[in-house]
PDB file of C-alpha atoms in Angstrom:
ATOM      1  CA  MET H  26      21.301  -7.801 -19.083  1.00 67.00           C
ATOM      2  CA  LYS H  27      21.788  -4.321 -17.570  1.00 73.00           C
ATOM      3  CA  LEU H  28      19.479  -3.480 -14.705  1.00 74.00           C
ATOM      4  CA  HIS H  29      17.801  -0.056 -14.583  1.00 75.00           C
ATOM      5  CA  ARG H  30      18.344   1.706 -11.221  1.00 81.00           C
ATOM      6  CA  GLU H  31      15.580   4.092 -10.399  1.00 79.00           C
ATOM      7  CA  SER H  32      16.626   7.636  -9.850  1.00 83.00           C
ATOM      8  CA  PRO H  33      15.182   9.646  -6.879  1.00 81.00           C
ATOM      9  CA  ALA H  34      13.065  11.546  -9.387  1.00 85.00           C
ATOM     10  CA  GLU H  35      11.754   8.435 -10.926  1.00 86.00           C
ATOM     11  CA  ASP H  36      10.984   7.022  -7.503  1.00 81.00           C
ATOM     12  CA  ASN H  37       9.176  10.198  -6.518  1.00 82.00           C
ATOM     13  CA  ALA H  38       7.110  10.204  -9.611  1.00 87.00           C
ATOM     14  CA  ARG H  39       6.185   6.521  -9.201  1.00 86.00           C
ATOM     15  CA  THR H  40       5.165   7.192  -5.585  1.00 80.00           C
ATOM     16  CA  LEU H  41       2.972  10.107  -6.582  1.00 85.00           C
ATOM     17  CA  ARG H  42       1.262   8.026  -9.315  1.00 89.00           C
ATOM     18  CA  LEU H  43       0.520   5.311  -6.666  1.00 84.00           C
ATOM     19  CA  LEU H  44      -0.827   7.900  -4.237  1.00 82.00           C
ATOM     20  CA  ASP H  45      -2.989   9.505  -6.829  1.00 88.00           C
ATOM     21  CA  ALA H  46      -4.341   6.054  -7.881  1.00 88.00           C
ATOM     22  CA  ALA H  47      -5.068   5.207  -4.232  1.00 85.00           C
ATOM     23  CA  ASP H  48      -6.921   8.406  -3.805  1.00 85.00           C
ATOM     24  CA  ALA H  49      -9.049   7.684  -6.846  1.00 89.00           C
ATOM     25  CA  ALA H  50      -9.688   4.047  -5.804  1.00 84.00           C
ATOM     26  CA  PHE H  51     -10.649   4.993  -2.163  1.00 85.00           C
ATOM     27  CA  GLU H  52     -12.586   8.222  -3.056  1.00 88.00           C
ATOM     28  CA  HIS H  53     -15.717   6.868  -1.531  1.00 89.00           C
ATOM     29  CA  GLU H  54     -16.343   5.481   1.959  1.00 91.00           C
ATOM     30  CA  PRO H  55     -15.852   1.739   2.383  1.00 90.00           C
ATOM     31  CA  THR H  56     -19.117  -0.199   2.203  1.00 93.00           C
ATOM     32  CA  SER H  57     -18.130  -2.852   4.803  1.00 94.00           C
ATOM     33  CA  ALA H  58     -15.655  -3.478   7.572  1.00 93.00           C
ATOM     34  CA  LEU H  59     -13.681  -5.766   5.248  1.00 93.00           C
ATOM     35  CA  ALA H  60     -13.399  -3.019   2.669  1.00 90.00           C
ATOM     36  CA  ALA H  61     -12.316  -0.620   5.382  1.00 90.00           C
ATOM     37  CA  ASP H  62      -9.634  -3.029   6.665  1.00 90.00           C
ATOM     38  CA  PHE H  63      -8.449  -3.540   3.075  1.00 88.00           C
ATOM     39  CA  GLU H  64      -8.166   0.149   2.507  1.00 87.00           C
ATOM     40  CA  ALA H  65      -6.325   0.671   5.707  1.00 86.00           C
ATOM     41  CA  VAL H  66      -3.795  -2.039   4.806  1.00 85.00           C
ATOM     42  CA  VAL H  67      -3.212  -0.610   1.273  1.00 83.00           C
ATOM     43  CA  MET H  68      -2.883   2.956   2.484  1.00 80.00           C
ATOM     44  CA  GLU H  69      -0.462   1.840   5.281  1.00 78.00           C
ATOM     45  CA  GLY H  70       1.646   0.033   2.724  1.00 77.00           C
ATOM     46  CA  LEU H  71       1.733   3.081   0.568  1.00 76.00           C
ATOM     47  CA  LEU H  72       2.514   5.566   3.319  1.00 74.00           C
ATOM     48  CA  THR H  73       5.287   3.756   5.307  1.00 68.00           C
ATOM     49  CA  ASP H  74       8.662   2.428   4.462  1.00 64.00           C
ATOM     50  CA  ARG H  75       8.876  -0.066   7.370  1.00 59.00           C
ATOM     51  CA  SER H  76       7.045  -3.039   8.764  1.00 56.00           C
ATOM     52  CA  VAL H  77       4.089  -2.206  10.886  1.00 53.00           C
ATOM     53  CA  PRO H  78       1.979  -4.403  13.172  1.00 61.00           C
ATOM     54  CA  VAL H  79      -1.349  -3.616  11.449  1.00 58.00           C
ATOM     55  CA  TYR H  80      -0.643  -5.981   8.477  1.00 57.00           C
ATOM     56  CA  PRO H  81      -2.460  -8.189   7.849  1.00 58.00           C
ATOM     57  CA  PRO H  82      -5.614  -7.003   9.542  1.00 59.00           C
ATOM     58  CA  ALA H  83      -7.523  -9.043  12.089  1.00 66.00           C
ATOM     59  CA  ARG H  84      -9.896 -11.799  10.809  1.00 68.00           C
ATOM     60  CA  HIS H  85      -7.939 -12.400   7.644  1.00 64.00           C
ATOM     61  CA  THR H  86      -6.705 -15.949   6.895  1.00 66.00           C
ATOM     62  CA  TYR H  87      -3.900 -15.270   4.402  1.00 60.00           C
ATOM     63  CA  PRO H  88      -0.416 -15.841   5.724  1.00 57.00           C
ATOM     64  CA  ARG H  89       0.653 -13.655   8.617  1.00 53.00           C
ATOM     65  CA  ARG H  90       4.100 -12.396   9.463  1.00 55.00           C
ATOM     66  CA  ASP H  91       4.842 -13.719  12.969  1.00 54.00           C
TER      67      ASP H  91
END
């Protein structure tokens, strides 16, 4: 099976679609602190290409990177 390698143009187009979808999803203000934390994590993931200390947000019980 031949793997498809994404070109820079394809990567840019995919990134723009993700950002557009995030803009639409988070168009309204979060209705709770949990929703705000979730939005912050998602947006940080979309806007950075390296690991950051804000993931996962405080008070979450899913596995943490330590």
